[in-house]
Short mmCIF file of C-alpha atoms and ligand atoms in Angstrom, two decimals:
data_model
loop_
_atom_site.label_atom_id
_atom_site.label_comp_id
_atom_site.label_asym_id
_atom_site.label_seq_id
_atom_site.Cartn_x
_atom_site.Cartn_y
_atom_site.Cartn_z
CA MET A 1 -26.70 83.65 36.20
CA THR A 2 -24.48 83.90 39.23
CA ASP A 3 -21.26 82.10 39.99
CA PRO A 4 -21.76 80.89 43.60
CA ALA A 5 -18.08 80.52 44.22
CA VAL A 6 -17.46 84.09 43.77
CA ALA A 7 -18.21 86.91 46.09
CA ASN A 8 -19.77 90.08 44.73
CA PRO A 9 -16.86 92.23 43.56
CA CYS A 10 -18.76 95.49 43.87
CA GLU A 11 -19.54 94.87 47.57
CA THR A 12 -19.51 98.32 49.11
CA SER A 13 -19.99 97.12 52.65
CA ALA A 14 -16.51 95.52 52.49
CA PRO A 15 -14.75 95.59 55.97
CA ASN A 16 -11.84 97.67 54.65
CA ARG A 17 -12.26 99.81 51.62
CA LEU A 18 -8.59 100.28 51.25
CA ASN A 19 -7.50 96.73 50.67
CA PRO A 20 -9.47 93.98 48.82
CA PRO A 21 -9.30 90.64 50.42
CA PRO A 22 -5.46 89.61 50.52
CA VAL A 23 -4.05 86.31 49.82
CA ARG A 24 -2.51 85.24 52.99
CA LEU A 25 0.64 83.34 52.06
CA PRO A 26 4.29 84.33 52.33
CA LYS A 27 5.27 86.63 49.49
CA LEU A 28 7.71 84.12 48.14
CA VAL A 29 4.99 81.39 47.80
CA GLN A 30 2.62 83.87 46.14
CA GLY A 31 5.46 84.86 43.84
CA VAL A 32 5.98 81.18 42.83
CA GLY A 33 2.24 80.70 42.36
CA PHE A 34 2.10 83.77 40.15
CA ALA A 35 5.20 83.07 38.13
CA VAL A 36 5.11 79.20 37.80
CA PHE A 37 1.55 77.96 38.54
CA ARG A 38 -0.28 81.03 37.56
CA ARG A 39 -3.45 79.66 36.11
CA LYS A 40 -4.08 77.24 38.92
CA ALA A 41 -3.04 79.68 41.70
CA MET A 42 -5.42 82.34 40.20
CA ARG A 43 -8.24 79.85 39.95
CA ASN A 44 -7.86 78.93 43.70
CA TRP A 45 -7.54 82.58 44.82
CA ILE A 46 -10.70 83.51 42.78
CA LYS A 47 -12.45 80.68 44.34
CA ARG A 48 -11.46 81.92 47.71
CA HIS A 49 -11.60 85.53 47.49
CA GLY A 50 -13.88 86.55 44.55
CA ARG A 51 -12.98 88.54 41.40
CA ILE A 52 -11.03 91.16 43.22
CA PHE A 53 -8.30 90.49 45.65
CA GLU A 54 -4.80 91.43 46.52
CA ILE A 55 -1.54 89.57 46.05
CA ASN A 56 1.93 90.50 46.99
CA VAL A 57 4.56 89.23 44.63
CA PRO A 58 8.19 90.00 43.85
CA PHE A 59 8.70 92.79 41.16
CA PHE A 60 5.03 94.00 41.16
CA GLY A 61 4.68 94.26 44.97
CA ARG A 62 1.18 94.61 46.35
CA SER A 63 -1.08 94.10 43.40
CA VAL A 64 -4.92 94.16 43.08
CA VAL A 65 -6.07 91.47 40.76
CA VAL A 66 -9.33 91.74 38.97
CA SER A 67 -11.37 89.63 36.52
CA ASP A 68 -14.86 90.95 36.82
CA PRO A 69 -16.25 92.67 33.67
CA ALA A 70 -17.51 95.71 35.60
CA LEU A 71 -14.10 96.18 37.37
CA VAL A 72 -12.34 95.58 34.06
CA ARG A 73 -14.44 98.33 32.40
CA SER A 74 -13.31 100.68 35.23
CA VAL A 75 -9.63 99.86 34.56
CA CYS A 76 -9.96 100.19 30.81
CA SER A 77 -11.77 103.55 30.91
CA ALA A 78 -9.55 105.00 33.43
CA SER A 79 -7.64 108.23 32.47
CA ALA A 80 -3.80 108.63 32.22
CA GLU A 81 -4.10 110.82 35.34
CA GLN A 82 -5.61 107.90 37.35
CA LEU A 83 -3.70 104.81 35.75
CA VAL A 84 -0.27 104.57 34.04
CA ASN A 85 1.56 101.55 32.63
CA VAL A 86 2.66 98.87 35.26
CA GLN A 87 6.15 98.83 36.56
CA PRO A 88 8.22 97.07 35.63
CA ASN A 89 7.10 96.64 32.12
CA LEU A 90 8.44 95.70 28.78
CA GLY A 91 9.87 99.15 28.28
CA ASN A 92 12.69 98.00 30.68
CA TRP A 93 13.75 95.44 28.05
CA PHE A 94 13.19 97.33 24.82
CA GLY A 95 14.46 100.76 26.01
CA PRO A 96 13.03 104.17 27.07
CA GLY A 97 11.96 104.94 23.38
CA SER A 98 9.52 102.04 23.39
CA LEU A 99 5.77 102.52 23.36
CA PHE A 100 5.65 100.31 26.62
CA GLY A 101 7.71 102.71 28.43
CA LEU A 102 5.91 105.91 27.46
CA ASP A 103 3.12 107.56 29.30
CA ASP A 104 0.82 110.72 28.82
CA SER A 105 1.29 112.85 25.69
CA ARG A 106 4.42 111.08 24.59
CA HIS A 107 2.44 107.91 24.59
CA ARG A 108 -0.52 109.39 22.81
CA ASP A 109 1.69 111.03 20.25
CA ARG A 110 3.57 107.80 19.39
CA ARG A 111 0.38 105.83 19.13
CA ARG A 112 -0.92 108.43 16.78
CA LEU A 113 2.19 108.20 14.75
CA LEU A 114 2.13 104.43 14.51
CA ALA A 115 -1.51 103.76 14.14
CA PRO A 116 -1.66 104.26 10.26
CA ALA A 117 0.91 101.55 9.85
CA PHE A 118 -1.33 98.93 11.52
CA HIS A 119 -4.75 99.89 10.16
CA GLY A 120 -6.74 100.45 7.05
CA GLN A 121 -4.94 100.42 3.72
CA SER A 122 -1.67 99.44 5.24
CA LEU A 123 -3.25 96.04 6.26
CA LYS A 124 -4.44 95.61 2.65
CA ASN A 125 -0.96 96.15 1.45
CA TYR A 126 0.43 93.43 3.83
CA GLU A 127 -1.91 90.82 2.62
CA LYS A 128 0.32 89.56 -0.21
CA ILE A 129 3.42 89.47 2.09
CA ILE A 130 1.52 87.42 4.57
CA GLU A 131 0.27 84.91 1.84
CA ASP A 132 3.78 84.82 0.12
CA GLU A 133 5.52 84.07 3.51
CA THR A 134 3.01 81.34 4.33
CA LEU A 135 3.39 79.62 1.01
CA LEU A 136 7.04 79.79 1.30
CA GLU A 137 7.33 78.39 4.84
CA SER A 138 4.74 75.62 4.11
CA ALA A 139 6.32 74.49 0.74
CA ASN A 140 8.36 71.76 2.45
CA TRP A 141 5.93 70.59 5.12
CA PRO A 142 5.98 66.77 5.52
CA GLU A 143 2.90 64.74 4.71
CA ASP A 144 1.48 62.06 7.10
CA LYS A 145 4.05 62.98 9.67
CA GLU A 146 3.45 64.88 12.85
CA PHE A 147 5.25 68.15 13.22
CA ARG A 148 5.23 71.19 15.40
CA THR A 149 3.61 74.29 13.94
CA LEU A 150 4.84 76.77 16.39
CA GLU A 151 8.32 77.28 14.83
CA PRO A 152 7.02 77.57 11.28
CA MET A 153 4.50 80.20 12.54
CA ASN A 154 7.30 82.03 14.38
CA ARG A 155 9.32 82.27 11.08
CA ILE A 156 6.21 83.35 9.11
CA THR A 157 5.38 86.16 11.56
CA LEU A 158 8.94 87.25 12.07
CA ASN A 159 9.43 87.60 8.37
CA VAL A 160 6.05 89.43 7.92
CA ILE A 161 6.77 91.96 10.64
CA LEU A 162 10.37 92.57 9.35
CA ARG A 163 9.12 93.11 5.79
CA THR A 164 6.32 95.40 6.98
CA ILE A 165 8.67 97.43 9.18
CA PHE A 166 11.43 97.85 6.76
CA GLY A 167 9.58 97.65 3.53
CA ALA A 168 12.04 95.45 1.77
CA ASP A 169 14.12 92.36 2.05
CA GLY A 170 17.90 92.21 2.08
CA PRO A 171 21.15 90.94 3.77
CA GLU A 172 20.39 93.10 6.84
CA LEU A 173 17.01 91.36 7.39
CA GLU A 174 18.74 88.10 7.14
CA GLU A 175 21.06 89.08 9.92
CA LEU A 176 18.15 90.44 12.01
CA ARG A 177 16.25 87.17 11.66
CA GLU A 178 19.14 85.32 13.16
CA ILE A 179 19.42 87.62 16.15
CA VAL A 180 15.75 88.11 17.07
CA LEU A 181 14.73 84.55 17.63
CA PRO A 182 17.40 83.84 20.31
CA TYR A 183 17.08 87.26 21.65
CA MET A 184 13.25 86.84 22.19
CA LYS A 185 13.81 83.51 23.90
CA LEU A 186 16.19 84.89 26.48
CA GLY A 187 14.62 88.23 26.75
CA GLN A 188 11.04 86.97 27.68
CA LEU A 189 12.50 85.11 30.56
CA MET A 190 14.18 88.19 32.04
CA ALA A 191 11.76 90.82 30.83
CA PHE A 192 10.35 91.65 34.37
CA VAL A 193 13.60 90.94 36.33
CA PRO A 194 15.17 94.20 37.31
CA ALA A 195 18.43 94.56 35.56
CA PRO A 196 21.62 94.29 37.77
CA PRO A 197 24.08 97.24 38.07
CA PHE A 198 26.02 97.76 34.81
CA TRP A 199 29.37 96.57 36.10
CA THR A 200 27.93 93.02 37.17
CA ARG A 201 26.14 92.57 33.87
CA ARG A 202 28.96 90.96 32.08
CA TYR A 203 28.90 88.01 34.54
CA SER A 204 25.13 87.39 34.10
CA PRO A 205 22.78 86.47 31.17
CA TRP A 206 22.31 90.23 30.63
CA ARG A 207 25.71 90.14 29.01
CA LYS A 208 24.17 87.87 26.21
CA LEU A 209 21.12 90.31 26.01
CA ASP A 210 23.44 93.41 25.78
CA ASP A 211 25.42 91.69 22.94
CA PHE A 212 22.11 90.89 21.00
CA ARG A 213 21.14 94.41 21.51
CA LYS A 214 24.32 95.90 20.26
CA ALA A 215 24.10 93.80 17.08
CA PHE A 216 20.42 94.79 16.60
CA ASP A 217 21.09 98.47 16.90
CA ARG A 218 24.12 98.22 14.57
CA ILE A 219 22.00 96.65 11.82
CA VAL A 220 19.09 99.06 12.31
CA PHE A 221 21.42 102.09 12.18
CA THR A 222 22.56 100.80 8.75
CA LEU A 223 18.98 100.44 7.52
CA ILE A 224 18.24 103.86 8.78
CA ALA A 225 21.22 105.26 6.87
CA HIS A 226 19.83 103.51 3.73
CA ALA A 227 16.43 104.82 4.34
CA ASP A 228 17.66 108.38 4.96
CA ALA A 229 19.45 108.21 1.46
CA ASP A 230 16.28 106.89 -0.26
CA PRO A 231 14.96 109.61 -2.49
CA GLY A 232 11.53 107.85 -2.53
CA LEU A 233 11.39 107.95 1.35
CA GLY A 234 8.48 110.42 1.23
CA GLU A 235 6.21 107.89 -0.59
CA ARG A 236 7.20 104.80 1.43
CA ALA A 237 4.53 103.13 3.56
CA ASP A 238 6.71 101.01 5.85
CA VAL A 239 6.86 101.80 9.57
CA LEU A 240 10.48 102.95 9.44
CA ALA A 241 9.56 105.47 6.93
CA PHE A 242 6.72 106.69 9.12
CA LEU A 243 9.03 107.19 12.08
CA LEU A 244 11.82 108.77 9.99
CA ARG A 245 9.30 111.38 8.44
CA SER A 246 7.71 112.19 11.88
CA ARG A 247 8.34 115.61 13.36
CA HIS A 248 7.98 117.01 16.91
CA ASP A 249 6.17 120.38 17.35
CA ASP A 250 9.64 122.09 16.95
CA ARG A 251 10.24 120.22 13.67
CA THR A 252 12.92 117.99 15.15
CA GLY A 253 12.76 114.32 14.15
CA MET A 254 12.67 111.34 16.46
CA PRO A 255 15.98 110.53 18.09
CA ARG A 256 17.61 107.53 16.22
CA GLN A 257 17.95 105.55 19.47
CA ASP A 258 14.12 105.86 20.15
CA ILE A 259 13.62 104.56 16.64
CA CYS A 260 15.65 101.55 17.42
CA ASP A 261 13.78 100.93 20.67
CA GLU A 262 10.38 101.24 18.88
CA LEU A 263 11.23 98.94 15.99
CA LEU A 264 12.64 96.35 18.41
CA THR A 265 9.43 96.65 20.28
CA LEU A 266 7.22 96.19 17.30
CA ILE A 267 9.31 93.21 16.06
CA CYS A 268 9.41 91.44 19.41
CA ALA A 269 5.81 92.17 20.51
CA GLY A 270 4.51 91.61 17.07
CA HIS A 271 5.61 88.24 16.05
CA GLU A 272 5.79 85.69 18.88
CA THR A 273 2.35 86.54 20.15
CA THR A 274 0.64 85.98 16.84
CA ALA A 275 2.71 82.78 16.31
CA SER A 276 1.72 81.47 19.58
CA ALA A 277 -1.95 82.19 18.68
CA LEU A 278 -1.52 80.44 15.31
CA GLY A 279 0.14 77.49 16.98
CA TRP A 280 -2.84 77.22 19.38
CA THR A 281 -5.19 77.44 16.35
CA PHE A 282 -3.79 74.48 14.81
CA GLU A 283 -3.71 72.58 18.26
CA ARG A 284 -7.52 73.26 18.57
CA LEU A 285 -8.54 72.48 14.99
CA ARG A 286 -6.87 68.99 15.10
CA ARG A 287 -9.26 68.12 17.97
CA HIS A 288 -12.43 69.73 16.40
CA PRO A 289 -13.24 68.19 13.20
CA ASP A 290 -16.65 69.89 12.92
CA VAL A 291 -14.97 73.41 13.26
CA LEU A 292 -12.34 72.49 10.72
CA ALA A 293 -14.94 71.12 8.21
CA GLU A 294 -16.88 74.25 8.44
CA LEU A 295 -13.73 76.42 7.90
CA VAL A 296 -12.61 74.46 4.94
CA ARG A 297 -16.10 74.68 3.34
CA GLU A 298 -16.13 78.42 3.90
CA VAL A 299 -12.55 78.82 2.44
CA ASP A 300 -13.52 76.93 -0.61
CA GLU A 301 -16.50 79.13 -1.08
CA GLY A 302 -14.53 82.24 -0.61
CA GLY A 303 -15.92 83.34 2.71
CA SER A 304 -14.39 84.56 5.84
CA GLU A 305 -16.99 85.18 8.61
CA PHE A 306 -16.61 81.85 10.38
CA ARG A 307 -12.75 82.13 10.17
CA ARG A 308 -12.94 85.47 11.93
CA ALA A 309 -15.18 84.09 14.49
CA THR A 310 -12.84 81.12 15.07
CA ILE A 311 -9.81 83.47 15.61
CA LEU A 312 -11.76 85.53 18.25
CA GLU A 313 -12.86 82.34 20.01
CA LEU A 314 -9.15 80.93 19.87
CA LEU A 315 -7.92 84.12 21.34
CA ARG A 316 -10.60 83.75 24.14
CA VAL A 317 -10.21 80.08 24.91
CA ARG A 318 -6.33 80.02 24.61
CA THR A 319 -5.22 83.52 25.87
CA VAL A 320 -1.80 84.13 24.75
CA ILE A 321 -1.21 87.20 26.94
CA ASP A 322 -3.00 86.38 30.21
CA VAL A 323 -2.48 89.65 32.12
CA ALA A 324 -2.57 93.36 31.44
CA GLY A 325 -1.02 95.62 34.27
CA ARG A 326 -1.45 99.20 35.33
CA ARG A 327 -0.07 101.35 38.36
CA VAL A 328 -2.16 103.80 40.18
CA ARG A 329 -0.87 107.24 39.58
CA ALA A 330 -3.58 109.39 41.33
CA SER A 331 -3.57 109.70 45.10
CA ASN A 332 -6.18 106.80 44.95
CA PHE A 333 -8.24 104.99 42.47
CA ASP A 334 -11.80 103.90 43.16
CA LEU A 335 -12.55 100.38 41.92
CA GLY A 336 -15.78 98.67 42.57
CA GLY A 337 -16.09 100.02 46.03
CA TRP A 338 -12.47 99.71 47.03
CA ARG A 339 -10.18 102.67 47.20
CA ILE A 340 -6.90 101.64 45.77
CA PRO A 341 -3.85 103.69 46.98
CA GLN A 342 -1.24 105.36 44.95
CA ASP A 343 1.57 103.29 43.36
CA ARG A 344 -0.32 100.00 43.84
CA THR A 345 -0.31 97.74 40.83
CA VAL A 346 -3.61 96.59 39.22
CA LEU A 347 -3.43 93.42 37.25
CA VAL A 348 -6.36 92.56 34.87
CA ARG A 349 -6.51 88.86 34.66
CA ILE A 350 -7.50 88.30 30.95
CA ALA A 351 -7.45 84.58 31.10
CA ASP A 352 -9.74 84.45 34.04
CA LEU A 353 -12.13 86.92 32.57
CA HIS A 354 -12.22 84.77 29.42
CA GLU A 355 -12.98 81.70 31.73
CA ASN A 356 -15.83 83.35 33.48
CA PRO A 357 -18.81 81.02 33.13
CA GLU A 358 -21.24 84.01 33.76
CA ILE A 359 -19.93 85.62 30.46
CA TYR A 360 -19.11 82.32 28.53
CA PRO A 361 -21.30 79.27 29.57
CA GLN A 362 -18.96 76.30 29.54
CA PRO A 363 -16.08 78.43 29.03
CA GLU A 364 -13.61 75.52 28.36
CA ARG A 365 -15.44 74.57 25.26
CA PHE A 366 -13.89 75.79 21.91
CA ASP A 367 -16.97 77.11 20.09
CA PRO A 368 -16.50 79.75 17.43
CA TYR A 369 -20.27 80.06 17.14
CA ARG A 370 -20.17 82.29 20.20
CA PHE A 371 -18.61 85.08 18.13
CA ARG A 372 -20.51 84.48 14.85
CA GLY A 373 -22.17 87.75 13.92
CA SER A 374 -21.31 89.25 17.21
CA ARG A 375 -18.45 91.52 18.41
CA ALA A 376 -15.70 90.60 20.77
CA ALA A 377 -14.89 93.71 22.75
CA ALA A 378 -13.95 94.85 26.32
CA PRO A 379 -14.90 94.44 28.98
CA THR A 380 -15.79 90.79 28.35
CA TRP A 381 -13.29 89.91 25.65
CA LEU A 382 -9.79 91.31 26.30
CA ALA A 383 -7.13 89.33 24.22
CA PHE A 384 -5.54 92.52 23.19
CA GLY A 385 -6.13 94.39 26.43
CA GLY A 386 -8.11 97.61 26.67
CA GLY A 387 -8.27 101.41 26.91
CA ALA A 388 -5.58 103.73 25.93
CA ARG A 389 -2.92 101.05 25.98
CA ARG A 390 -4.87 98.42 24.05
CA CYS A 391 -2.47 96.44 21.65
CA ILE A 392 -1.65 98.73 18.69
CA GLY A 393 -1.06 95.66 16.54
CA ALA A 394 -4.50 93.94 17.29
CA ASP A 395 -6.08 94.49 13.76
CA PHE A 396 -2.80 93.50 12.20
CA ALA A 397 -2.47 90.31 14.29
CA ILE A 398 -6.15 89.39 13.38
CA ALA A 399 -5.45 89.98 9.65
CA GLU A 400 -2.27 88.02 9.75
CA MET A 401 -3.96 85.05 11.53
CA ASP A 402 -6.77 85.18 9.10
CA ILE A 403 -4.54 85.08 5.93
CA VAL A 404 -2.18 82.39 7.32
CA LEU A 405 -5.07 80.15 8.31
CA ARG A 406 -6.76 80.77 5.02
CA THR A 407 -3.56 79.91 3.01
CA VAL A 408 -2.99 76.71 5.02
CA LEU A 409 -6.54 75.43 4.66
CA GLN A 410 -6.51 76.13 0.80
CA ASN A 411 -3.38 74.04 0.47
CA PHE A 412 -3.50 71.32 3.15
CA ARG A 413 -5.96 68.98 4.77
CA ILE A 414 -5.33 68.76 8.59
CA GLN A 415 -5.81 65.33 9.95
CA THR A 416 -8.03 65.25 13.11
CA ASP A 417 -8.01 62.89 15.95
CA ALA A 418 -8.79 62.52 19.67
CA ALA A 419 -5.26 63.38 20.92
CA PRO A 420 -5.19 64.86 24.51
CA ASP A 421 -5.15 68.59 24.67
CA GLU A 422 -1.79 70.24 24.71
CA LYS A 423 -1.02 71.88 27.93
CA SER A 424 0.11 75.55 28.12
CA TYR A 425 3.70 76.55 28.32
CA PHE A 426 4.56 79.96 29.69
CA ARG A 427 7.71 81.42 28.01
CA GLY A 428 7.78 84.50 30.14
CA VAL A 429 5.51 86.75 28.28
CA ALA A 430 3.41 84.60 25.92
CA HIS A 431 1.63 81.19 26.68
CA THR A 432 2.14 78.70 23.91
CA PRO A 433 1.11 75.03 23.42
CA ARG A 434 3.62 72.97 25.14
CA LEU A 435 4.15 70.45 22.29
CA GLY A 436 4.28 73.37 19.78
CA GLY A 437 0.82 72.77 18.33
CA ARG A 438 1.56 69.49 16.51
CA VAL A 439 -0.43 68.34 13.45
CA VAL A 440 -0.36 65.97 10.68
CA VAL A 441 -1.26 67.24 7.14
CA ASN A 442 -1.72 66.17 3.61
CA ARG A 443 -1.43 68.40 0.53
CA ARG A 444 -4.76 69.19 -1.10
CA THR A 445 -4.83 68.44 -4.79
C1 HEM B 18 -2.20 87.55 18.67
C2 HEM B 18 -1.24 88.45 18.85
C3 HEM B 18 -1.26 89.48 20.02
C4 HEM B 18 -1.73 89.54 21.25
C5 HEM B 18 -2.56 88.38 21.86
C6 HEM B 18 -1.39 90.88 21.82
C7 HEM B 18 -1.78 91.10 23.11
C8 HEM B 18 -1.41 92.41 23.71
C9 HEM B 18 -1.74 92.74 25.01
C10 HEM B 18 -2.64 92.05 25.90
C11 HEM B 18 -1.17 94.04 25.27
C12 HEM B 18 -1.36 94.83 26.49
C13 HEM B 18 -2.56 95.74 26.35
C14 HEM B 18 -2.92 96.50 27.64
O1 HEM B 18 -2.04 96.74 28.50
O2 HEM B 18 -4.11 96.83 27.81
C15 HEM B 18 -0.53 94.40 24.07
C16 HEM B 18 0.24 95.58 23.84
C17 HEM B 18 1.02 95.87 22.74
N1 HEM B 18 1.05 95.14 21.61
FE1 HEM B 18 0.21 93.37 21.21
N2 HEM B 18 -0.58 91.46 20.96
C18 HEM B 18 -0.52 90.79 19.72
C19 HEM B 18 0.06 91.18 18.65
C20 HEM B 18 0.78 92.39 18.40
C21 HEM B 18 1.28 92.80 17.15
C22 HEM B 18 1.24 92.15 15.81
C23 HEM B 18 2.01 94.00 17.48
C24 HEM B 18 2.69 94.92 16.57
C25 HEM B 18 2.90 94.94 15.22
C26 HEM B 18 1.87 94.27 18.86
C27 HEM B 18 2.42 95.30 19.51
C28 HEM B 18 2.02 95.81 20.71
C29 HEM B 18 2.45 96.95 21.42
C30 HEM B 18 3.57 97.89 20.74
C31 HEM B 18 1.72 97.11 22.64
C32 HEM B 18 1.95 98.20 23.68
C33 HEM B 18 0.80 99.29 23.43
C34 HEM B 18 0.84 100.34 24.42
O3 HEM B 18 1.48 100.29 25.45
O4 HEM B 18 0.23 101.45 24.09
N3 HEM B 18 1.08 93.37 19.40
N4 HEM B 18 -0.60 93.40 23.05
#
């Protein structure tokens, strides 16, 4: 199958091997397209230039945009000598000790350190926490009255990540809960805007961010002090304990400020993304009675295969994080017949890859059967990015969505109707349902 609107991305007889076809609009206009009307702008540019082209936008500068699976594969399999994390990235917001801000061996070592907390037995240990938090949050859901699911999902995922990171509840977590939600709301909007000089910060929204950050660090330092004094630290399976026990080759531990940066990263990256995906799940199920009926039947019979397929399809059809970025570190990077020069940004357009009709016929259709019994993986499915920087919380997020969805379906009947689809609202990092994923439910007896 070929997409006639799209030029061959691997065309080697291109007129200029250095620069893929550029979008010829003023930088500011491209920037507005990228920041505000991204989906529409990208669709237009793909139609015009094909699945590799170059834009020039504020903050990222000249950036090569790709959404063809062969090109995506090249980006995902590139070595750390060829491509590093995009600049600016979320490390600017979370601090230099954040996984987002690390490259090379420091990045590899940190991932190795964190991985056990988000896979295997650890996920099994979190199941009960996720189920309990879902039951607690949904205990007072109204019946026969439309409500937004996004905020309840945000509270569930925030509580879950806080409890898995710190291993316990307590007054400090209560304080963190109050800080993190407004911090995320503001921080997302400014995540990619270069911070102003320190002396001007107190006259700008950064002042608020700085205040939030100080409060966060104060509470986390208290929790670190509690953990340090805990005689059972050696046996604890929470993320903070993993980080506190870690040792560099010279036997020194991780600096406390790096621990704060990393915990903030995991809390922020780990809750709103998953909550948005869950909000979209309810938005889709309300409009797809056949899928919903199949899910309920499966839940009642104790199965999970169709639910997994539904989650994968949801993450395809409503991409929460629509772009993954890299920067060329080598003197150049060969990408599908183009020679991309050093320091150029490469943006993988996850949403456009997921909407490619050559990979997914009728891509706008929500059809979990696409993934029944088949794998969802790079380079055609990229909800969690790919390669060395693939989302470290991917398995955790899927397990969390699975248990939240199962628990809700066990306890509630979701009413279906032909309401118009909710549009997407971009909060700065994540794409959420504009009306909050509204549903009407009844308690199952
Ligand atoms: C549905 C939920 C989620 C989605 C859609 C999502 C998506 C992504 C994407 C697209 C990336 C960039 C990957 C790349 O550059 O190739 C990423 C990175 C990351 N995510 Fe997630 N994520 C989710 C949940 C989580 C959770 C639950 C956590 C932590 C508990 C988490 C922590 C991170 C971290 C730390 C990174 C940076 C990885 C690195 O640079 O090595 N995410 N995520």
